[in-house]
Coordinates of C-alpha atoms in Angstrom, one line a residue:
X245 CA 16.0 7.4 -41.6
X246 CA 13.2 9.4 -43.5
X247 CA 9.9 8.8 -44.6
X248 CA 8.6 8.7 -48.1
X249 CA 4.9 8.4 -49.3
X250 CA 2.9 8.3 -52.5
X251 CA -0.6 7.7 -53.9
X252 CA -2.1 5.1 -55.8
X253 CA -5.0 5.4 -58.0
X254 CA -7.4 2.6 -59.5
X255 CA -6.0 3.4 -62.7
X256 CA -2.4 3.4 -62.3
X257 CA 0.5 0.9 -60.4
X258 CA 3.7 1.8 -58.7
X259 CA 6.6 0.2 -59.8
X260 CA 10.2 -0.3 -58.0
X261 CA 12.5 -2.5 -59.8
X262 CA 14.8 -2.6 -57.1
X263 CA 14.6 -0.3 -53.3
X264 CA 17.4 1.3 -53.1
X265 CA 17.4 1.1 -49.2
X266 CA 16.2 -0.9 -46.9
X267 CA 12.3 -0.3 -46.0
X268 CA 9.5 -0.7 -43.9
X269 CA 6.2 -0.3 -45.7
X270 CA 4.7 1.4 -42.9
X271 CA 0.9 1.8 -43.5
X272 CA -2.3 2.4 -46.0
X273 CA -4.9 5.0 -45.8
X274 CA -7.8 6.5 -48.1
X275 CA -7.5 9.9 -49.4
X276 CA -9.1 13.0 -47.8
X277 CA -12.1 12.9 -49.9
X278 CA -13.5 9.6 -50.6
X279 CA -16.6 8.0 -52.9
X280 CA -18.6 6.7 -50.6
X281 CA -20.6 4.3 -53.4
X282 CA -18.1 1.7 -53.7
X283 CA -17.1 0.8 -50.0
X284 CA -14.3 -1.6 -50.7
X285 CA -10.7 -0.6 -51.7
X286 CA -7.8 -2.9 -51.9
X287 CA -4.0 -2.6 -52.3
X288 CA -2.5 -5.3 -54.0
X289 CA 1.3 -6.0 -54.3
X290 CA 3.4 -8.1 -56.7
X291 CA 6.5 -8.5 -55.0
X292 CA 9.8 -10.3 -56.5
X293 CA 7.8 -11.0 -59.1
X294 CA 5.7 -13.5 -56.8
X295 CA 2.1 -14.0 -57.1
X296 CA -0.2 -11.4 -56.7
X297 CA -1.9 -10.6 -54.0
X298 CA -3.9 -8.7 -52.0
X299 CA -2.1 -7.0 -48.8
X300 CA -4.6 -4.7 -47.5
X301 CA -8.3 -4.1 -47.8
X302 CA -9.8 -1.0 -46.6
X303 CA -13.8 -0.5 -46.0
X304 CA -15.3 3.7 -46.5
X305 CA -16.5 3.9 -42.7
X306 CA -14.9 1.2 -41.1
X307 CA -11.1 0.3 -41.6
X308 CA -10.0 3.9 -43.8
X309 CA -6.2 2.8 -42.7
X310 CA -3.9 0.4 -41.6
X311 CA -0.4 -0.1 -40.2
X312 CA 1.0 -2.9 -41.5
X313 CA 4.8 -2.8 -40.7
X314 CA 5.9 -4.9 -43.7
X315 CA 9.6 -5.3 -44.4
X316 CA 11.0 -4.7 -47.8
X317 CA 14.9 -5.3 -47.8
X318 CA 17.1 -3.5 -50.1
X319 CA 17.1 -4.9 -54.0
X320 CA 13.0 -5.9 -53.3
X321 CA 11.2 -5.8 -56.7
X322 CA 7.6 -4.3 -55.4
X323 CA 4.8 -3.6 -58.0
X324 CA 1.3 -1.6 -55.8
X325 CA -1.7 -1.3 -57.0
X326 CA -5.2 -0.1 -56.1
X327 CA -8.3 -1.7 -56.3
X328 CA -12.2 -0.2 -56.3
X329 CA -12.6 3.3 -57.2
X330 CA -10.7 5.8 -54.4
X331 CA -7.2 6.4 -54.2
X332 CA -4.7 5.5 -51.4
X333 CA -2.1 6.7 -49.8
X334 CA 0.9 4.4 -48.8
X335 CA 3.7 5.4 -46.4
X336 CA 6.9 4.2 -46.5
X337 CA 9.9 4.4 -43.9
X338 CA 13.5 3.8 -45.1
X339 CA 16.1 2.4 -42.7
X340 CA 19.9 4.0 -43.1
X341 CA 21.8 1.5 -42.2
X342 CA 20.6 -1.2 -39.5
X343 CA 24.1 -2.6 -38.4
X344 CA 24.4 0.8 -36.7
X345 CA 21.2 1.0 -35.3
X346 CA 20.6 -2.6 -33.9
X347 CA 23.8 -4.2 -31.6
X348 CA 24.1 -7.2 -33.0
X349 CA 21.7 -6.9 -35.7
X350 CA 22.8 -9.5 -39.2
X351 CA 20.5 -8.5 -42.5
X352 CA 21.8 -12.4 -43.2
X353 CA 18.1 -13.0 -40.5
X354 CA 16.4 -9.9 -42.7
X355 CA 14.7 -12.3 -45.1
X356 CA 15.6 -13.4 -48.6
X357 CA 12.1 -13.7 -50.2
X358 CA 8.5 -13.3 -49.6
X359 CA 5.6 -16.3 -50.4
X360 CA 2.6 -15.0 -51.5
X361 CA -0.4 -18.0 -50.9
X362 CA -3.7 -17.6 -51.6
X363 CA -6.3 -19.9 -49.8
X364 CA -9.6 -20.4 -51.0
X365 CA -12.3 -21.2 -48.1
X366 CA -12.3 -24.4 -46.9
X367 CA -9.0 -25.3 -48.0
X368 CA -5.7 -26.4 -46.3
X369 CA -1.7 -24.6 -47.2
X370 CA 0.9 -26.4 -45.3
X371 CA 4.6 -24.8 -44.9
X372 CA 7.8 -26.2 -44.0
X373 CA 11.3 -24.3 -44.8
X374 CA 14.3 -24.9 -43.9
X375 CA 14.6 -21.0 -42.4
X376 CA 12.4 -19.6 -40.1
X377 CA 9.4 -17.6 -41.3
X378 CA 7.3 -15.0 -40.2
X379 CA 3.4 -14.8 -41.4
X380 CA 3.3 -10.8 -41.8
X381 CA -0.5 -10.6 -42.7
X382 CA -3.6 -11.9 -44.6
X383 CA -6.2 -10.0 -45.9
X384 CA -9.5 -10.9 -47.8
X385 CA -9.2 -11.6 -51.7
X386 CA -11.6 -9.9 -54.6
X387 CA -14.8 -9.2 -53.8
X388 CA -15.9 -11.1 -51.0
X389 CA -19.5 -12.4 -50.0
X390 CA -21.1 -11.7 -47.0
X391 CA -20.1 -14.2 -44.5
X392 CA -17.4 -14.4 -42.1
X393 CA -14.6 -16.3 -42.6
X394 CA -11.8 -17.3 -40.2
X395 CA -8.2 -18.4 -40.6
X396 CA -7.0 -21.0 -39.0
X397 CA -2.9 -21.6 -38.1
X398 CA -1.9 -24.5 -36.8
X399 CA 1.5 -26.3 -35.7
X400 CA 2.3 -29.6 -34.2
X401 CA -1.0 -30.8 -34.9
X402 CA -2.7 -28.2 -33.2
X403 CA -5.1 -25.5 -35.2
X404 CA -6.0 -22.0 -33.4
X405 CA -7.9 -19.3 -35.2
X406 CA -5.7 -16.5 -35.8
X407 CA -7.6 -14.0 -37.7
X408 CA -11.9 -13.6 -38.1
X409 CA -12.9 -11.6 -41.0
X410 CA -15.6 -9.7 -41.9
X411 CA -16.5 -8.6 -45.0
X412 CA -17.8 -5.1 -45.3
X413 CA -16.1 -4.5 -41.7
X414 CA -12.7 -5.9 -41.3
X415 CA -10.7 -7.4 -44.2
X416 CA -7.4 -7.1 -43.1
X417 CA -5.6 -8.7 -40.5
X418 CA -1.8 -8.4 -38.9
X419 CA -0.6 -11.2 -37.9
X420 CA 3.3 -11.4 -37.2
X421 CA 3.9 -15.0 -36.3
X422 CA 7.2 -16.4 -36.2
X423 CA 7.9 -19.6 -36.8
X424 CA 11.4 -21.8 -36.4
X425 CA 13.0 -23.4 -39.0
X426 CA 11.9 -26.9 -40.6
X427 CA 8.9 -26.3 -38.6
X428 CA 5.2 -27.4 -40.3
X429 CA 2.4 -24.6 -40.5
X430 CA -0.6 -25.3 -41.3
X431 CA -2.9 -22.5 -42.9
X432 CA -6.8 -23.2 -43.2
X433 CA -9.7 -20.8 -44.7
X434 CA -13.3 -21.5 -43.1
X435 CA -15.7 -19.8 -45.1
X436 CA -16.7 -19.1 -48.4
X437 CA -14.0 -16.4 -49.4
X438 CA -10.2 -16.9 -50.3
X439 CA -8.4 -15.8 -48.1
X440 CA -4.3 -14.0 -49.4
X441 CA -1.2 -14.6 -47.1
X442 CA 1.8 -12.9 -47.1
X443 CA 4.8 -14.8 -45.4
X444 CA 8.6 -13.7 -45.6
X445 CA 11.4 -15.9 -45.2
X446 CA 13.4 -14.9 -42.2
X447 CA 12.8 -12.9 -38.7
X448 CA 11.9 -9.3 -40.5
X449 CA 13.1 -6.5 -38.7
X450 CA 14.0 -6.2 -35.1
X451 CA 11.3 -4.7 -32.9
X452 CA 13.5 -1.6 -31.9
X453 CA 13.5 -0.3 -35.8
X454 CA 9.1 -1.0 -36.0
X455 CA 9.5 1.3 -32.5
X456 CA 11.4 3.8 -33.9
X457 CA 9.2 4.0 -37.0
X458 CA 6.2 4.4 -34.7
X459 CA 8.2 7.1 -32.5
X460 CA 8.8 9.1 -35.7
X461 CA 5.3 9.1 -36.9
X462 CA 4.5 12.8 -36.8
X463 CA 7.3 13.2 -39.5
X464 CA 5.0 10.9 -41.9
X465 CA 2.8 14.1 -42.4
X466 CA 5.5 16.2 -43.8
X467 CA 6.4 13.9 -46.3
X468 CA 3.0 13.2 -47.8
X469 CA 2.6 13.9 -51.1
X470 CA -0.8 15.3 -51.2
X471 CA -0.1 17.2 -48.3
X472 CA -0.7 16.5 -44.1
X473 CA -3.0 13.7 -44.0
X474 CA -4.0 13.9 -40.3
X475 CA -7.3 13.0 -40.3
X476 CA -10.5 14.3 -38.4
X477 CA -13.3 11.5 -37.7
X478 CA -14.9 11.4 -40.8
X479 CA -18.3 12.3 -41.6
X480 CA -20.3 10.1 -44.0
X481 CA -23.6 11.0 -45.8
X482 CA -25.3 8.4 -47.2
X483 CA -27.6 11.5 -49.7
X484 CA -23.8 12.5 -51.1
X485 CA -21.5 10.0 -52.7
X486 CA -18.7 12.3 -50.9
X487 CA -17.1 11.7 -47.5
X488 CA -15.4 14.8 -46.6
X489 CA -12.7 15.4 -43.6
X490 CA -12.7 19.0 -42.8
X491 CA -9.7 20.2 -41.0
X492 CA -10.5 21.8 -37.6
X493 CA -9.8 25.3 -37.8
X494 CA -7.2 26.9 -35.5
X495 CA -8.1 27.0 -31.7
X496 CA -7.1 30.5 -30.1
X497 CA -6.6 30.9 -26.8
X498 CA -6.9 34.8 -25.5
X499 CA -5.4 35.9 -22.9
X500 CA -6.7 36.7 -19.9
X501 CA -7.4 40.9 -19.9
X502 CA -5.8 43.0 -16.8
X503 CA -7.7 46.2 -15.3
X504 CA -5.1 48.8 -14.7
X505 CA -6.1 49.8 -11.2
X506 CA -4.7 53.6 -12.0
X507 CA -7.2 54.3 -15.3
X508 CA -9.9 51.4 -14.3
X509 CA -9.8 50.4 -18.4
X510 CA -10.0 47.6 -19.8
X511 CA -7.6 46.6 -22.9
X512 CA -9.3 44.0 -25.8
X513 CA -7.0 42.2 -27.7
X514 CA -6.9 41.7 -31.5
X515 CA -8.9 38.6 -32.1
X516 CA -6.7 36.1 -34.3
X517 CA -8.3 34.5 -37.3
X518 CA -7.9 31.3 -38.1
X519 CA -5.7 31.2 -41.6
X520 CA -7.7 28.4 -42.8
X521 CA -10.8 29.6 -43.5
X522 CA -11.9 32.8 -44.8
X523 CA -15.9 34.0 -45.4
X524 CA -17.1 37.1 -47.4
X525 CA -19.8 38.6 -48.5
X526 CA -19.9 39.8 -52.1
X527 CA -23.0 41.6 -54.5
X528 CA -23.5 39.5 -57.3
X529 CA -23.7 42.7 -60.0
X530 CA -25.5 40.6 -62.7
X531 CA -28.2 39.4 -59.8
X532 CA -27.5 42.4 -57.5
X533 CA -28.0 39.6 -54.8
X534 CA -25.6 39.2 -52.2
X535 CA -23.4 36.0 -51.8
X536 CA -21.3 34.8 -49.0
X537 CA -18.3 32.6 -49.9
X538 CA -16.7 30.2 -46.9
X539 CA -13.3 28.8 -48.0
X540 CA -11.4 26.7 -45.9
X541 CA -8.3 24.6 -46.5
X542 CA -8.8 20.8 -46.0
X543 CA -5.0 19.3 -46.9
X544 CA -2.3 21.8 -47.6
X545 CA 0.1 21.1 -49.8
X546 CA 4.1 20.2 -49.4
X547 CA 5.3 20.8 -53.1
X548 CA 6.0 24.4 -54.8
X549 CA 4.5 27.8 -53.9
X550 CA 2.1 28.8 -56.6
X551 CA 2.8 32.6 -57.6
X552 CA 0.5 34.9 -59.3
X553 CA 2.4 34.2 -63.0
X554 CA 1.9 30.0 -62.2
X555 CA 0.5 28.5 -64.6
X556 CA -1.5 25.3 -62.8
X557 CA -3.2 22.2 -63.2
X558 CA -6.4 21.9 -61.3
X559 CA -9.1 19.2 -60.7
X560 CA -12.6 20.7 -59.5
X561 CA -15.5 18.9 -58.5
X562 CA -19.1 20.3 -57.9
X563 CA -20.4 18.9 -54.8
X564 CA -23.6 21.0 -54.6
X565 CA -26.5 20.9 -56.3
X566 CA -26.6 17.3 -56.9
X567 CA -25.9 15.9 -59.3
X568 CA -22.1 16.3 -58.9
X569 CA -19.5 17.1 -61.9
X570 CA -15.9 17.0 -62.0
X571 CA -13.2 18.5 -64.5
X572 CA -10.0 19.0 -64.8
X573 CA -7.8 21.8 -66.5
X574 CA -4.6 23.4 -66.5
X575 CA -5.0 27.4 -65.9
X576 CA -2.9 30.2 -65.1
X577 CA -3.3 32.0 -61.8
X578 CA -4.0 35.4 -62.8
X579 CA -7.2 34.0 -65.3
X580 CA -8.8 32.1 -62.2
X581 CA -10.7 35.3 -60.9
X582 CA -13.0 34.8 -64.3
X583 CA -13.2 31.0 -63.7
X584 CA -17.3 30.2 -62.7
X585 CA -15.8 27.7 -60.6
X586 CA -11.8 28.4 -59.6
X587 CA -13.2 32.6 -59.0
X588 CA -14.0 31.4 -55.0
X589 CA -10.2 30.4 -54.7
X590 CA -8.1 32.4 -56.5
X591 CA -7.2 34.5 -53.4
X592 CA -6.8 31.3 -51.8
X593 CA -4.4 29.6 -54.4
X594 CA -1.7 32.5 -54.8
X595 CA 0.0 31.5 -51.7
X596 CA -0.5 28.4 -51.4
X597 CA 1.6 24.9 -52.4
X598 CA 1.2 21.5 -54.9
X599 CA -1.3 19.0 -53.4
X600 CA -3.6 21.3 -51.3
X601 CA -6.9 20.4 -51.4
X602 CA -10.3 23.3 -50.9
X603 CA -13.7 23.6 -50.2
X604 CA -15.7 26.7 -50.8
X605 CA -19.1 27.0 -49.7
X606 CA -21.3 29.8 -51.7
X607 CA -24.4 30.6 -50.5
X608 CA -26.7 32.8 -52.2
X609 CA -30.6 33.9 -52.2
X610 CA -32.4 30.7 -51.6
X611 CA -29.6 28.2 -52.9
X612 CA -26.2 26.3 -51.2
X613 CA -23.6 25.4 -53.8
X614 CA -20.6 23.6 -52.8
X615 CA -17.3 23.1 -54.5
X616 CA -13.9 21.4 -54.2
X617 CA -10.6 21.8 -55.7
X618 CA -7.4 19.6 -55.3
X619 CA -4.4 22.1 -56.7
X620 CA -2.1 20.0 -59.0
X621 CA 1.7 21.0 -60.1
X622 CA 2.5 23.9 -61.5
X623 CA 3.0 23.4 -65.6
X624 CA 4.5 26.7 -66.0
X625 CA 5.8 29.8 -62.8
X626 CA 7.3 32.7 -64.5
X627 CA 9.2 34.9 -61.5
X628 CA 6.4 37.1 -59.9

């Protein structure tokens, strides 16, 4: 078993003609840094060339992620893609072989297809197969209004809400109902929005691989590809279109100091630094002013160590002084240092992998600027 992971802009879609392997698609989650002006961001899927809808809907502030446990069997067409303006990650967690790690397990119960419905509010979807199904989850369509809207599931004749939505709040719902075969379901929208159902025919997977994909979560953070994405609580300003997570820096413990009762002296230990953040105090010589720079490392990276002879692609944004600016540019390691914005990290960089992300704070006479890189691949490393 091993998990894999990728990220989804608004611009782009993920395509998988067919999955090699069969795969849970574990969960959803916005990036590290965020803009906060557009609250909304969806995922939507196409999946055997089914309808498309939208799976999950995350809200800045609110729901930021999502474990949504969908099964995706081996030779699954999938097609992801992001709605709103921020970019998502999306975890996936492949299964070896489950005949070995299930007793008694049959793929033949796995599930042959997925329906994708969408309900419009105040409309009725009944189903009735001849295999059993299993409603994985539903999750608010386009752009919403603000009312609540509720889904209603019904069979036999009887209708229970399953799911209450709230635009702006919660937009996503797991459901995992099972129902037997050549059984009628009956799925209602109350409200004004349309509601998107995912359903798959057959059981899905057995409870014992979702457990084992939940016991294995730390692994998830090794495979990101942007780097760890364990998240602190995050911290939203409504003056800055930027949500930032800052990683904690490292907690150290010192040890408790002993009195040597023949000398009466008392040893200090070396105070440990935390490697992921660094300030210093420069002179400006143009301004003979002084500045202090405050680097720290917000999401480090998993891909290739960048050398001092790399060659890199970078995108840097200017958080401070509103308003903010953004570029991007490919630059090698050793021209950084002359950079007006990439100079605060070049220590930083050499040293450190594809995908990490940076903040530097630089505080001078009178002013606070703030800036943020996110280190892309290396375009060119000559052996340093």
């Amino acid at each position: 078993m091993a998990y894999h992971s990728l990220t989804i802009t608004p611009e782009n879609t993920y395509a998988q003609e067919s999955i090699e392997k069969d795969t849970i698609l574990k969960s959803v989650s916005l990036t590290p840094y965020v803009n906060a002006s557009e609250k909304r961001a969806a995922v939507t899927a196409t999946i055997d060339d089914g309808a498309l809808i939208t799976i999950c809907s995350l809200v800045v502030g609110h729901s930021e992620s999502k474990v949504l446990n969908l099964p995706l069997k081996k030779g699954t067409k999938i097609v992801l893609g992001a709605e709103g303006c921020n970019d998502i990650d999306v975890l996936f967690y492949e299964v070896d072989d489950l005949s070995e790690e299930v007793d008694g397990f049959s793929e033949e119960g796995l599930g042959e297809k997925y329906l994708a419905l969408s309900i419009e509010g105040g409309q009725t979807q009944t189903l009735k197969e001849t295999t059993p199904i299993r409603i994985l989850n539903a999750a608010l369509k386009g752009t919403p209004t603000s009312e609540r809207t509720v889904l209603l599931c019904g069979a036999g004749g009887a209708s229970t809400p399953v799911a209450t939505f709230l635009p702006g709040a919660k937009e996503t719902e797991v459901l995992d109902l099972l129902f037997e075969a050549n059984e009628e379901v009956a799925l209602t929208a109350v409200g004004p929005n349309t509601i998107d159902v995912l359903v798959l025919r057959g059981t899905g997977y057995p409870e014992e691989v979702l457990e084992d994909a939940e016991c294995s979560n730390e692994c998830s953070a090794q495979c990101s590809a942007q780097g760890e994405r364990r998240k602190t609580s995050p911290e939203i300003h409504p003056d800055d279109v930027q949500v930032k997570r800052i990683q904690l820096p490292e907690v150290v413990t010192v040890p408790e100091t002993k009195t040597s009762p023949e000398t009466n002296t008392v040893t200090v230990p070396e105070t440990k630094t935390s490697p992921e953040t660094n300030t210093e105090a420069k002179t400006d010589p143009e301004t003979n002013t002084e500045t202090i720079v405050d680097v720290s490392v917000v999401s480090e990276g998993i891909g290739r160590v960048i050398g001092r002879k790399s060659i890199i692609s970078c995108k840097y944004r200017t958080i401070l002084p509103i308003p903010e600016k953004e570029a991007e540019e490919v630059i090698p390691l050793r021209k950084a240092g002359e950079h007006r914005v990439l100079k605060y990290f070049a220590d930083k960089i050499r040293g450190a992998r594809e995908g990490s992300i940076m903040k530097a704070t630089v505080t001078t006479a009178g002013s606070v600027a703030e800036y943020s890189i996110s280190v892309g691949e290396i375009v060119q490393s000559v052996s340093c």
